């Protein structure tokens, strides 16, 4: 299915991508209900495309991504000064950059693409405008520093294109054929190379000719690519992390073929095969291959002959559906997906109850928060800030923000599920009791109520509470003074 010119790593990532987008069976030429070839030979089931596709792997990826970067689960980006105080001006700039540049939808797409093992985000300045682009890592080869394993030294982009694609991209005119497109991203510059005609193997370094017109120097001191590993892998030095759905692929394929065979059996039950017992010379007109089986059609069978339908009972279908439930549960358990059935919930559940019902999914998304949050979103924002410091007049979505400091950035994640009014009432009573007993401080009390109130800054909320209490005391004092100074003869 994949060219031998690609590396084993690239072929594996492409194969996982076919599972993710549902095209893993497209290379099989025979449909599932075609059991015999043109020559009458039997086609085994494993050489037919399933007619039913469960897409369990895609379901787990989309559920975890929704719980990671959905509108109600988007993290709050906070910025602080070196002394620990809040920096609201920088926070407002970052907030505008995030939503004006469409970073939430970009990170959601990156989490879906990166579920195969890794994803890359390229950030560059084109015509003084910041451009953010998602890159599939199957055509990228990273190089990390030996002394700092997390530091990306260089990334090579390399894949095969045809001459028409090069001509449409205004790279130049090329004779018909296939060419290697090669580009390097380093800590100082972006190097373009002249396309190399495809031969038997990968072009060697000596055959690469630098394209001086398109190569640029950025002098950022870092590679302008954010490399995100999906999940922690066994080998920490590997360029790719563990795939989100690789553990459930085998069970999903078994489920697809099982359900396809079950549907085939049900269709056969609706139109079973007819068998006529008797010699052909006894039948008037012989045996016709197109003998109708409609109830309105009467079949005349000579004496001593017999006619019957090869019917099957429904126990096989019931057993297949039971096996399907077992395979579904096995696949979701292996991928840490959501095994809860929504139609079995009879009443509204609290946020904590929903979290326990989806415990495996929240565990999976919690691990993804470290990969796509701290190592992804924060690294992307720091790189954008570094670009604004290097190029102060760069525009982001048509706006110029000037240099932005990239230090002391952090994320505050919302709760997994929105608390209900009952949850908030129980939480408020617990916090009030703890505060009355002087068991917690004001800051801790505000932090305990954060899942319900989604307060971004603890200190600012405490100052607002103290200000409200002071105003309330002033109103009480003014009312008390008015009562005391009132003329008693008017009563």
Tab-separated table of C-alpha atoms in Angstrom:
chain	number	residue	atom	x	y	z
A	1	UNK	CA	0.000	0.000	0.000
A	2	UNK	CA	2.909	2.353	0.706
A	3	UNK	CA	6.016	3.107	-1.294
A	4	UNK	CA	9.238	1.375	-0.285
A	5	UNK	CA	10.926	4.765	-0.571
A	6	UNK	CA	9.282	5.729	2.725
A	7	UNK	CA	10.833	4.781	6.041
A	8	UNK	CA	9.296	2.134	8.299
A	9	UNK	CA	8.230	4.886	10.707
A	10	UNK	CA	6.456	6.803	7.919
A	11	UNK	CA	4.646	3.677	6.721
A	12	UNK	CA	3.464	2.886	10.241
A	13	UNK	CA	2.113	6.418	10.757
A	14	UNK	CA	0.349	6.309	7.382
A	15	UNK	CA	-1.218	2.954	8.259
A	16	UNK	CA	-2.520	4.367	11.554
A	17	UNK	CA	-3.891	7.371	9.662
A	18	UNK	CA	-5.881	5.011	7.421
A	19	UNK	CA	-7.444	3.479	10.525
A	20	UNK	CA	-8.299	6.927	11.849
A	21	UNK	CA	-9.991	8.213	8.683
A	22	UNK	CA	-11.774	4.901	7.980
A	23	UNK	CA	-9.928	3.964	4.771
A	24	UNK	CA	-8.094	0.916	6.132
A	25	UNK	CA	-10.213	-1.439	3.972
A	26	UNK	CA	-10.088	0.549	0.735
A	27	UNK	CA	-7.262	-1.548	-0.708
A	28	UNK	CA	-9.452	-4.706	-0.590
A	29	UNK	CA	-11.073	-5.023	-4.049
A	30	UNK	CA	-14.006	-7.352	-3.261
A	31	UNK	CA	-17.206	-6.193	-1.501
A	32	UNK	CA	-18.337	-8.259	1.447
A	33	UNK	CA	-21.399	-9.833	-0.223
A	34	UNK	CA	-19.386	-11.077	-3.186
A	35	UNK	CA	-18.394	-14.606	-2.186
A	36	UNK	CA	-17.216	-15.934	-5.580
A	37	UNK	CA	-14.975	-14.504	-8.240
A	38	UNK	CA	-15.580	-14.348	-11.978
A	39	UNK	CA	-14.079	-17.835	-12.379
A	40	UNK	CA	-16.308	-19.284	-9.655
A	41	UNK	CA	-13.522	-19.519	-7.059
A	42	UNK	CA	-14.425	-18.813	-3.426
A	43	UNK	CA	-13.276	-15.472	-1.975
A	44	UNK	CA	-12.285	-15.789	1.715
A	45	UNK	CA	-13.936	-13.402	4.146
A	46	UNK	CA	-10.662	-11.712	5.052
A	47	UNK	CA	-10.295	-10.673	1.383
A	48	UNK	CA	-13.583	-8.782	1.333
A	49	UNK	CA	-14.352	-5.248	2.531
A	50	UNK	CA	-16.637	-5.222	5.596
A	51	UNK	CA	-20.074	-3.814	4.854
A	52	UNK	CA	-20.441	-2.519	8.444
A	53	UNK	CA	-17.789	-0.305	10.011
A	54	UNK	CA	-17.947	0.533	13.702
A	55	UNK	CA	-15.262	3.290	13.692
A	56	UNK	CA	-14.522	2.587	17.365
A	57	UNK	CA	-11.020	4.040	17.111
A	58	UNK	CA	-12.332	7.274	15.638
A	59	UNK	CA	-15.011	7.482	18.341
A	60	UNK	CA	-12.430	7.296	21.142
A	61	UNK	CA	-10.234	9.923	19.466
A	62	UNK	CA	-13.113	12.359	18.953
A	63	UNK	CA	-14.470	11.840	22.492
A	64	UNK	CA	-11.081	12.456	24.094
A	65	UNK	CA	-10.442	15.490	21.876
A	66	UNK	CA	-13.836	16.973	22.757
A	67	UNK	CA	-13.083	16.538	26.443
A	68	UNK	CA	-9.647	18.078	25.860
A	69	UNK	CA	-10.293	21.190	23.755
A	70	UNK	CA	-14.060	21.590	23.552
A	71	UNK	CA	-15.567	25.059	24.031
A	72	UNK	CA	-16.418	24.369	27.689
A	73	UNK	CA	-13.078	22.610	28.307
A	74	UNK	CA	-10.696	25.176	26.822
A	75	UNK	CA	-8.019	26.055	29.417
A	76	UNK	CA	-7.483	29.538	30.760
A	77	UNK	CA	-4.051	31.006	29.981
A	78	UNK	CA	-2.601	33.014	32.872
A	79	UNK	CA	0.493	35.239	32.943
A	80	UNK	CA	2.432	36.480	35.955
A	81	UNK	CA	5.263	38.842	36.708
A	82	UNK	CA	8.507	37.581	38.198
A	83	UNK	CA	7.256	38.443	41.702
A	84	UNK	CA	4.196	36.188	41.273
A	85	UNK	CA	1.607	38.926	40.762
A	86	UNK	CA	-0.891	38.745	37.926
A	87	UNK	CA	-0.196	40.365	34.549
A	88	UNK	CA	-3.683	41.137	33.142
A	89	UNK	CA	-2.377	43.177	30.183
A	90	UNK	CA	-0.320	40.285	28.837
A	91	UNK	CA	-3.190	37.879	29.510
A	92	UNK	CA	-5.534	40.025	27.429
A	93	UNK	CA	-3.055	40.095	24.541
A	94	UNK	CA	-2.651	36.315	24.627
A	95	UNK	CA	-6.429	35.880	24.835
A	96	UNK	CA	-6.882	38.024	21.717
A	97	UNK	CA	-4.135	36.167	19.836
A	98	UNK	CA	-5.627	32.777	20.707
A	99	UNK	CA	-9.137	33.476	19.495
A	100	UNK	CA	-8.293	35.817	16.613
A	101	UNK	CA	-5.886	33.232	15.175
A	102	UNK	CA	-8.288	30.321	15.634
A	103	UNK	CA	-5.883	28.446	17.893
A	104	UNK	CA	-8.680	26.475	19.683
A	105	UNK	CA	-9.832	24.811	16.457
A	106	UNK	CA	-6.209	24.393	15.364
A	107	UNK	CA	-5.292	22.593	18.597
A	108	UNK	CA	-8.391	20.415	18.307
A	109	UNK	CA	-7.354	19.384	14.812
A	110	UNK	CA	-3.789	18.816	15.999
A	111	UNK	CA	-5.025	16.484	18.748
A	112	UNK	CA	-6.982	14.431	16.201
A	113	UNK	CA	-4.100	14.221	13.714
A	114	UNK	CA	-1.572	13.580	16.478
A	115	UNK	CA	-3.525	10.627	17.854
A	116	UNK	CA	-1.476	8.412	15.510
A	117	UNK	CA	1.613	9.199	17.610
A	118	UNK	CA	2.759	12.767	16.989
A	119	UNK	CA	1.953	16.042	15.254
A	120	UNK	CA	3.930	19.169	14.393
A	121	UNK	CA	2.876	22.831	14.349
A	122	UNK	CA	4.856	25.152	12.096
A	123	UNK	CA	4.936	28.857	13.003
A	124	UNK	CA	6.497	31.272	10.535
A	125	UNK	CA	6.229	34.866	9.347
A	126	UNK	CA	5.130	35.362	5.721
A	127	UNK	CA	4.932	38.941	4.424
A	128	UNK	CA	5.122	40.197	8.020
A	129	UNK	CA	2.039	38.131	8.958
A	130	UNK	CA	2.156	35.249	11.435
A	131	UNK	CA	1.133	31.951	9.815
A	132	UNK	CA	0.403	28.799	11.851
A	133	UNK	CA	0.242	25.481	10.017
A	134	UNK	CA	-0.321	21.881	11.141
A	135	UNK	CA	2.074	19.275	9.738
A	136	UNK	CA	1.658	15.501	9.627
A	137	UNK	CA	4.817	13.956	11.015
A	138	UNK	CA	4.921	10.990	8.625
A	139	UNK	CA	6.856	13.186	6.181
A	140	UNK	CA	8.987	14.891	8.847
A	141	UNK	CA	12.242	13.664	10.387
A	142	UNK	CA	13.166	15.453	13.649
A	143	UNK	CA	16.610	15.791	15.200
A	144	UNK	CA	16.793	16.409	18.946
A	145	UNK	CA	19.760	17.620	20.946
A	146	UNK	CA	21.809	14.938	22.701
A	147	UNK	CA	22.431	17.151	25.730
A	148	UNK	CA	18.814	18.433	25.877
A	149	UNK	CA	16.475	15.679	24.633
A	150	UNK	CA	13.468	18.017	24.612
A	151	UNK	CA	15.227	20.602	22.417
A	152	UNK	CA	14.425	20.331	18.714
A	153	UNK	CA	17.541	21.113	16.669
A	154	UNK	CA	16.299	20.486	13.128
A	155	UNK	CA	13.313	19.089	11.228
A	156	UNK	CA	13.543	17.833	7.652
A	157	UNK	CA	10.400	17.790	5.524
A	158	UNK	CA	10.693	15.282	2.673
A	159	UNK	CA	8.123	13.679	0.377
A	160	UNK	CA	7.482	12.861	-3.279
A	161	UNK	CA	5.459	15.167	-5.542
A	162	UNK	CA	4.770	15.205	-9.264
A	163	UNK	CA	5.864	17.838	-11.740
A	164	UNK	CA	2.365	19.327	-12.042
A	165	UNK	CA	2.272	20.091	-8.311
A	166	UNK	CA	5.631	21.841	-8.505
A	167	UNK	CA	4.565	23.861	-11.534
A	168	UNK	CA	1.291	24.924	-9.875
A	169	UNK	CA	3.222	26.023	-6.777
A	170	UNK	CA	5.358	28.398	-8.894
A	171	UNK	CA	8.531	26.630	-7.825
A	172	UNK	CA	9.590	26.347	-11.446
A	173	UNK	CA	9.040	24.342	-14.581
A	174	UNK	CA	9.929	20.656	-14.374
A	175	UNK	CA	9.763	17.812	-16.842
A	176	UNK	CA	6.956	15.271	-16.247
A	177	UNK	CA	7.838	12.818	-13.525
A	178	UNK	CA	8.149	12.537	-9.747
A	179	UNK	CA	10.470	14.618	-7.591
A	180	UNK	CA	11.615	14.783	-3.985
A	181	UNK	CA	10.497	17.951	-2.205
A	182	UNK	CA	12.941	18.658	0.634
A	183	UNK	CA	13.026	21.493	3.168
A	184	UNK	CA	14.946	21.929	6.447
A	185	UNK	CA	13.851	23.948	9.487
A	186	UNK	CA	16.742	24.837	11.788
A	187	UNK	CA	17.291	27.150	14.745
A	188	UNK	CA	18.566	29.923	12.486
A	189	UNK	CA	17.041	29.505	9.038
A	190	UNK	CA	14.588	27.720	6.776
A	191	UNK	CA	16.438	25.998	3.943
A	192	UNK	CA	14.711	25.104	0.670
A	193	UNK	CA	16.338	22.695	-1.773
A	194	UNK	CA	15.906	22.261	-5.481
A	195	UNK	CA	13.522	19.347	-6.230
A	196	UNK	CA	15.442	16.138	-6.914
A	197	UNK	CA	14.204	13.592	-9.496
A	198	UNK	CA	13.076	10.355	-7.885
A	199	UNK	CA	15.471	7.464	-8.348
A	200	UNK	CA	15.623	4.113	-6.607
A	201	UNK	CA	16.380	5.488	-3.161
A	202	UNK	CA	16.308	8.607	-0.999
A	203	UNK	CA	18.594	11.362	-2.338
A	204	UNK	CA	21.888	11.707	-0.515
A	205	UNK	CA	23.065	14.934	1.052
A	206	UNK	CA	25.623	15.579	-1.687
A	207	UNK	CA	22.891	15.761	-4.333
A	208	UNK	CA	20.933	18.523	-2.584
A	209	UNK	CA	21.215	22.009	-4.069
A	210	UNK	CA	20.140	24.915	-1.892
A	211	UNK	CA	17.447	27.223	-3.279
A	212	UNK	CA	18.844	30.631	-2.391
A	213	UNK	CA	15.757	32.556	-3.500
A	214	UNK	CA	13.365	30.787	-1.148
A	215	UNK	CA	15.638	30.090	1.816
A	216	UNK	CA	15.174	32.556	4.683
A	217	UNK	CA	16.941	33.426	7.936
A	218	UNK	CA	14.856	33.959	11.069
A	219	UNK	CA	17.566	33.954	13.813
A	220	UNK	CA	15.065	32.914	16.513
A	221	UNK	CA	17.516	30.602	18.225
A	222	UNK	CA	14.863	27.850	18.229
A	223	UNK	CA	13.357	25.683	15.523
A	224	UNK	CA	10.003	27.246	14.510
A	225	UNK	CA	8.187	23.920	14.912
A	226	UNK	CA	6.336	22.622	17.966
A	227	UNK	CA	6.760	18.840	18.069
A	228	UNK	CA	4.026	17.172	20.142
A	229	UNK	CA	4.239	13.527	21.187
A	230	UNK	CA	0.787	12.064	21.727
A	231	UNK	CA	1.203	9.749	24.760
A	232	UNK	CA	4.312	8.611	26.650
A	233	UNK	CA	5.972	5.748	24.797
A	234	UNK	CA	8.254	2.982	26.042
A	235	UNK	CA	11.253	4.627	24.359
A	236	UNK	CA	11.535	8.232	25.619
A	237	UNK	CA	13.956	9.126	22.810
A	238	UNK	CA	11.579	8.032	20.027
A	239	UNK	CA	10.247	10.875	17.846
A	240	UNK	CA	6.668	9.625	18.218
A	241	UNK	CA	4.565	8.847	21.240
A	242	UNK	CA	2.071	6.059	21.718
A	243	UNK	CA	-1.027	6.100	19.546
A	244	UNK	CA	-4.353	6.725	21.259
A	245	UNK	CA	-6.190	3.919	19.472
A	246	UNK	CA	-3.561	1.342	18.465
A	247	UNK	CA	-4.573	-1.034	21.277
A	248	UNK	CA	-8.125	-1.373	19.946
A	249	UNK	CA	-7.481	-1.865	16.219
A	250	UNK	CA	-7.613	-5.691	16.249
A	251	UNK	CA	-10.854	-5.783	18.244
A	252	UNK	CA	-12.401	-3.157	15.955
A	253	UNK	CA	-11.536	-5.173	12.827
A	254	UNK	CA	-13.034	-8.319	14.385
A	255	UNK	CA	-16.172	-6.363	15.261
A	256	UNK	CA	-16.465	-5.003	11.705
A	257	UNK	CA	-16.290	-8.467	10.144
A	258	UNK	CA	-18.563	-9.977	12.794
A	259	UNK	CA	-21.306	-7.411	12.225
A	260	UNK	CA	-20.883	-7.681	8.454
A	261	UNK	CA	-21.321	-11.453	8.617
A	262	UNK	CA	-24.343	-11.018	10.901
A	263	UNK	CA	-25.996	-8.653	8.421
A	264	UNK	CA	-25.200	-11.093	5.622
A	265	UNK	CA	-26.896	-13.880	7.603
A	266	UNK	CA	-29.996	-11.775	8.248
A	267	UNK	CA	-30.262	-10.912	4.568
A	268	UNK	CA	-29.934	-14.582	3.695
A	269	UNK	CA	-32.719	-15.419	6.164
A	270	UNK	CA	-34.998	-13.044	4.281
A	271	UNK	CA	-34.247	-14.819	0.975
A	272	UNK	CA	-33.004	-18.378	1.678
A	273	UNK	CA	-31.749	-20.815	-0.932
A	274	UNK	CA	-34.264	-23.205	-2.478
A	275	UNK	CA	-33.433	-26.910	-2.889
A	276	UNK	CA	-35.410	-29.193	-5.240
A	277	UNK	CA	-35.118	-32.949	-4.682
A	278	UNK	CA	-35.615	-35.097	-7.794
A	279	UNK	CA	-33.985	-36.025	-11.068
A	280	UNK	CA	-33.678	-33.320	-13.643
A	281	UNK	CA	-35.404	-35.464	-16.355
A	282	UNK	CA	-38.484	-35.679	-14.106
A	283	UNK	CA	-38.880	-31.892	-14.046
A	284	UNK	CA	-40.905	-30.354	-16.829
A	285	UNK	CA	-38.569	-28.059	-18.735
A	286	UNK	CA	-35.598	-28.997	-16.568
A	287	UNK	CA	-34.229	-26.937	-13.676
A	288	UNK	CA	-34.038	-23.189	-14.276
A	289	UNK	CA	-31.301	-21.235	-12.525
A	290	UNK	CA	-33.654	-18.237	-12.312
A	291	UNK	CA	-36.449	-20.119	-10.574
A	292	UNK	CA	-38.507	-17.518	-8.655
A	293	UNK	CA	-39.125	-17.954	-4.910
A	294	UNK	CA	-42.038	-15.563	-4.583
A	295	UNK	CA	-45.018	-16.812	-2.441
A	296	UNK	CA	-47.398	-16.095	-5.330
A	297	UNK	CA	-45.484	-18.463	-7.587
A	298	UNK	CA	-46.435	-22.141	-7.410
A	299	UNK	CA	-43.830	-24.835	-8.036
A	300	UNK	CA	-44.913	-28.142	-9.513
A	301	UNK	CA	-42.806	-31.058	-8.223
A	302	UNK	CA	-43.276	-34.592	-9.646
A	303	UNK	CA	-44.249	-37.474	-7.422
A	304	UNK	CA	-41.361	-38.543	-5.240
A	305	UNK	CA	-39.713	-35.124	-5.470
A	306	UNK	CA	-39.387	-32.498	-2.747
A	307	UNK	CA	-38.753	-28.749	-2.436
A	308	UNK	CA	-37.462	-26.890	0.648
A	309	UNK	CA	-35.814	-23.657	1.710
A	310	UNK	CA	-32.431	-23.730	3.495
A	311	UNK	CA	-33.435	-21.506	6.402
A	312	UNK	CA	-31.455	-20.691	9.563
A	313	UNK	CA	-32.708	-19.795	13.031
A	314	UNK	CA	-32.021	-16.555	14.869
A	315	UNK	CA	-29.737	-17.930	17.577
A	316	UNK	CA	-26.663	-17.137	15.488
A	317	UNK	CA	-27.631	-13.480	15.164
A	318	UNK	CA	-28.251	-13.208	18.906
A	319	UNK	CA	-24.878	-14.775	19.691
A	320	UNK	CA	-23.186	-12.439	17.193
A	321	UNK	CA	-24.695	-9.361	18.814
A	322	UNK	CA	-23.575	-10.593	22.244
A	323	UNK	CA	-20.082	-11.099	20.863
A	324	UNK	CA	-20.206	-7.617	19.368
A	325	UNK	CA	-20.964	-6.138	22.778
A	326	UNK	CA	-17.998	-8.030	24.228
A	327	UNK	CA	-15.684	-6.841	21.448
A	328	UNK	CA	-16.883	-3.255	21.836
A	329	UNK	CA	-16.263	-3.328	25.568
A	330	UNK	CA	-12.842	-4.909	25.044
A	331	UNK	CA	-11.795	-2.339	22.447
A	332	UNK	CA	-12.975	0.650	24.503
A	333	UNK	CA	-11.316	-0.717	27.623
A	334	UNK	CA	-8.022	-1.176	25.772
A	335	UNK	CA	-8.184	2.407	24.439
A	336	UNK	CA	-9.551	3.893	27.727
A	337	UNK	CA	-12.683	5.040	25.927
A	338	UNK	CA	-16.123	5.792	27.302
A	339	UNK	CA	-18.013	2.527	27.947
A	340	UNK	CA	-21.024	4.208	29.576
A	341	UNK	CA	-24.327	3.832	27.742
A	342	UNK	CA	-26.223	7.120	27.543
A	343	UNK	CA	-29.575	5.453	26.993
A	344	UNK	CA	-29.234	3.597	30.309
A	345	UNK	CA	-29.053	6.807	32.381
A	346	UNK	CA	-32.568	7.448	33.650
A	347	UNK	CA	-31.989	10.810	35.346
A	348	UNK	CA	-29.607	13.760	35.305
A	349	UNK	CA	-26.303	12.896	36.958
A	350	UNK	CA	-24.023	15.157	38.964
A	351	UNK	CA	-20.659	16.205	37.604
A	352	UNK	CA	-18.865	13.832	39.952
A	353	UNK	CA	-21.107	10.931	38.943
A	354	UNK	CA	-20.437	11.625	35.262
A	355	UNK	CA	-16.707	11.717	35.975
A	356	UNK	CA	-16.878	8.292	37.633
A	357	UNK	CA	-18.932	6.906	34.755
A	358	UNK	CA	-16.320	8.117	32.265
A	359	UNK	CA	-13.310	7.408	34.465
A	360	UNK	CA	-11.251	5.727	31.737
A	361	UNK	CA	-11.890	8.568	29.302
A	362	UNK	CA	-10.952	11.237	31.867
A	363	UNK	CA	-7.735	9.362	32.660
A	364	UNK	CA	-6.878	9.293	28.969
A	365	UNK	CA	-7.718	12.976	28.495
A	366	UNK	CA	-5.715	13.860	31.612
A	367	UNK	CA	-2.617	12.386	29.981
A	368	UNK	CA	-3.402	14.223	26.760
A	369	UNK	CA	-3.622	17.492	28.702
A	370	UNK	CA	0.079	17.239	29.486
A	371	UNK	CA	0.962	16.492	25.858
A	372	UNK	CA	-1.236	19.037	24.079
A	373	UNK	CA	-1.508	21.548	26.920
A	374	UNK	CA	1.856	22.077	28.594
A	375	UNK	CA	3.943	20.664	25.722
A	376	UNK	CA	1.643	21.883	22.951
A	377	UNK	CA	-0.423	25.002	23.620
A	378	UNK	CA	2.012	26.648	26.037
A	379	UNK	CA	4.990	25.910	23.770
A	380	UNK	CA	3.070	27.400	20.843
A	381	UNK	CA	2.287	30.583	22.798
A	382	UNK	CA	5.899	30.894	23.966
A	383	UNK	CA	7.105	30.563	20.374
A	384	UNK	CA	4.645	33.233	19.228
A	385	UNK	CA	5.856	35.536	22.009
A	386	UNK	CA	9.480	34.880	20.995
A	387	UNK	CA	8.640	35.814	17.402
A	388	UNK	CA	7.044	39.086	18.579
A	389	UNK	CA	10.193	39.857	20.554
A	390	UNK	CA	12.366	39.195	17.493
A	391	UNK	CA	10.010	40.940	15.026
A	392	UNK	CA	8.058	43.566	17.050
A	393	UNK	CA	6.062	44.837	14.060
A	394	UNK	CA	4.728	41.399	13.070
A	395	UNK	CA	0.953	41.320	12.635
A	396	UNK	CA	-1.263	38.537	13.970
A	397	UNK	CA	-4.660	38.336	12.261
A	398	UNK	CA	-4.168	41.911	11.086
A	399	UNK	CA	-3.231	43.293	14.535
A	400	UNK	CA	0.141	44.328	15.921
A	401	UNK	CA	0.729	43.544	19.604
A	402	UNK	CA	4.371	44.539	19.936
A	403	UNK	CA	6.874	42.430	21.886
A	404	UNK	CA	5.266	40.018	24.384
A	405	UNK	CA	7.200	38.398	27.215
A	406	UNK	CA	7.066	34.591	27.100
A	407	UNK	CA	7.902	33.933	30.769
A	408	UNK	CA	5.633	32.691	33.579
A	409	UNK	CA	2.770	31.348	31.476
A	410	UNK	CA	0.503	28.623	32.841
A	411	UNK	CA	-2.826	26.906	32.159
A	412	UNK	CA	-5.884	26.498	34.375
A	413	UNK	CA	-8.057	23.601	33.217
A	414	UNK	CA	-11.820	23.564	33.841
A	415	UNK	CA	-13.566	20.600	35.525
A	416	UNK	CA	-14.307	17.534	33.438
A	417	UNK	CA	-18.075	18.054	33.656
A	418	UNK	CA	-20.077	21.129	34.556
A	419	UNK	CA	-21.371	20.945	38.149
A	420	UNK	CA	-25.138	20.930	38.624
A	421	UNK	CA	-26.981	23.276	40.994
A	422	UNK	CA	-27.026	20.474	43.527
A	423	UNK	CA	-23.259	20.132	43.238
A	424	UNK	CA	-22.755	23.861	43.706
A	425	UNK	CA	-25.075	23.945	46.721
A	426	UNK	CA	-23.289	21.026	48.379
A	427	UNK	CA	-19.929	22.604	47.576
A	428	UNK	CA	-20.981	25.991	48.990
A	429	UNK	CA	-22.235	24.439	52.265
A	430	UNK	CA	-18.984	22.504	52.669
A	431	UNK	CA	-16.835	25.576	52.014
A	432	UNK	CA	-18.939	27.709	54.354
A	433	UNK	CA	-18.637	25.149	57.142
A	434	UNK	CA	-14.881	24.869	56.671
A	435	UNK	CA	-14.484	28.662	56.594
A	436	UNK	CA	-16.651	29.167	59.696
A	437	UNK	CA	-14.583	26.634	61.609
A	438	UNK	CA	-11.388	28.451	60.480
A	439	UNK	CA	-10.206	25.195	58.912
A	440	UNK	CA	-9.262	26.872	55.614
A	441	UNK	CA	-8.087	30.318	54.570
A	442	UNK	CA	-9.983	32.683	52.300
A	443	UNK	CA	-7.715	31.813	49.362
A	444	UNK	CA	-8.292	28.103	49.876
A	445	UNK	CA	-12.050	28.634	50.123
A	446	UNK	CA	-12.065	30.516	46.822
A	447	UNK	CA	-9.944	27.767	45.267
A	448	UNK	CA	-12.405	25.116	46.495
A	449	UNK	CA	-15.250	26.978	44.773
A	450	UNK	CA	-13.323	27.405	41.527
A	451	UNK	CA	-14.982	24.410	39.724
A	452	UNK	CA	-18.351	26.155	40.117
A	453	UNK	CA	-17.304	29.791	39.727
A	454	UNK	CA	-14.342	29.326	37.289
A	455	UNK	CA	-12.451	32.176	38.957
A	456	UNK	CA	-9.264	32.941	36.997
A	457	UNK	CA	-7.334	34.713	39.776
A	458	UNK	CA	-7.595	33.775	43.447
A	459	UNK	CA	-6.116	37.000	44.822
A	460	UNK	CA	-8.371	39.255	42.768
A	461	UNK	CA	-11.448	37.293	43.837
A	462	UNK	CA	-10.410	37.528	47.489
A	463	UNK	CA	-9.986	41.303	47.164
A	464	UNK	CA	-13.427	41.567	45.572
A	465	UNK	CA	-14.950	39.546	48.411
A	466	UNK	CA	-13.246	41.692	51.039
A	467	UNK	CA	-14.381	44.838	49.220
A	468	UNK	CA	-17.983	43.582	49.163
A	469	UNK	CA	-17.799	42.779	52.888
A	470	UNK	CA	-16.414	46.231	53.629
A	471	UNK	CA	-19.188	47.906	51.652
A	472	UNK	CA	-21.748	45.750	53.452
A	473	UNK	CA	-20.316	46.817	56.832
A	474	UNK	CA	-20.442	50.475	55.769
A	475	UNK	CA	-24.103	50.143	54.830
A	476	UNK	CA	-24.882	48.522	58.190
A	477	UNK	CA	-23.063	51.295	60.072
A	478	UNK	CA	-24.888	53.979	58.094
A	479	UNK	CA	-28.242	52.299	58.767
A	480	UNK	CA	-27.424	51.948	62.478
A	481	UNK	CA	-26.436	55.618	62.704
A	482	UNK	CA	-29.634	56.663	60.969
A	483	UNK	CA	-31.697	54.645	63.439
A	484	UNK	CA	-29.837	56.024	66.481
A	485	UNK	CA	-30.090	59.650	65.330
A	486	UNK	CA	-33.805	59.381	64.594
A	487	UNK	CA	-36.115	61.592	66.720
A	488	UNK	CA	-37.975	59.356	69.163
A	489	UNK	CA	-40.982	61.718	69.191
A	490	UNK	CA	-41.701	60.719	65.601
A	491	UNK	CA	-42.254	57.094	66.620
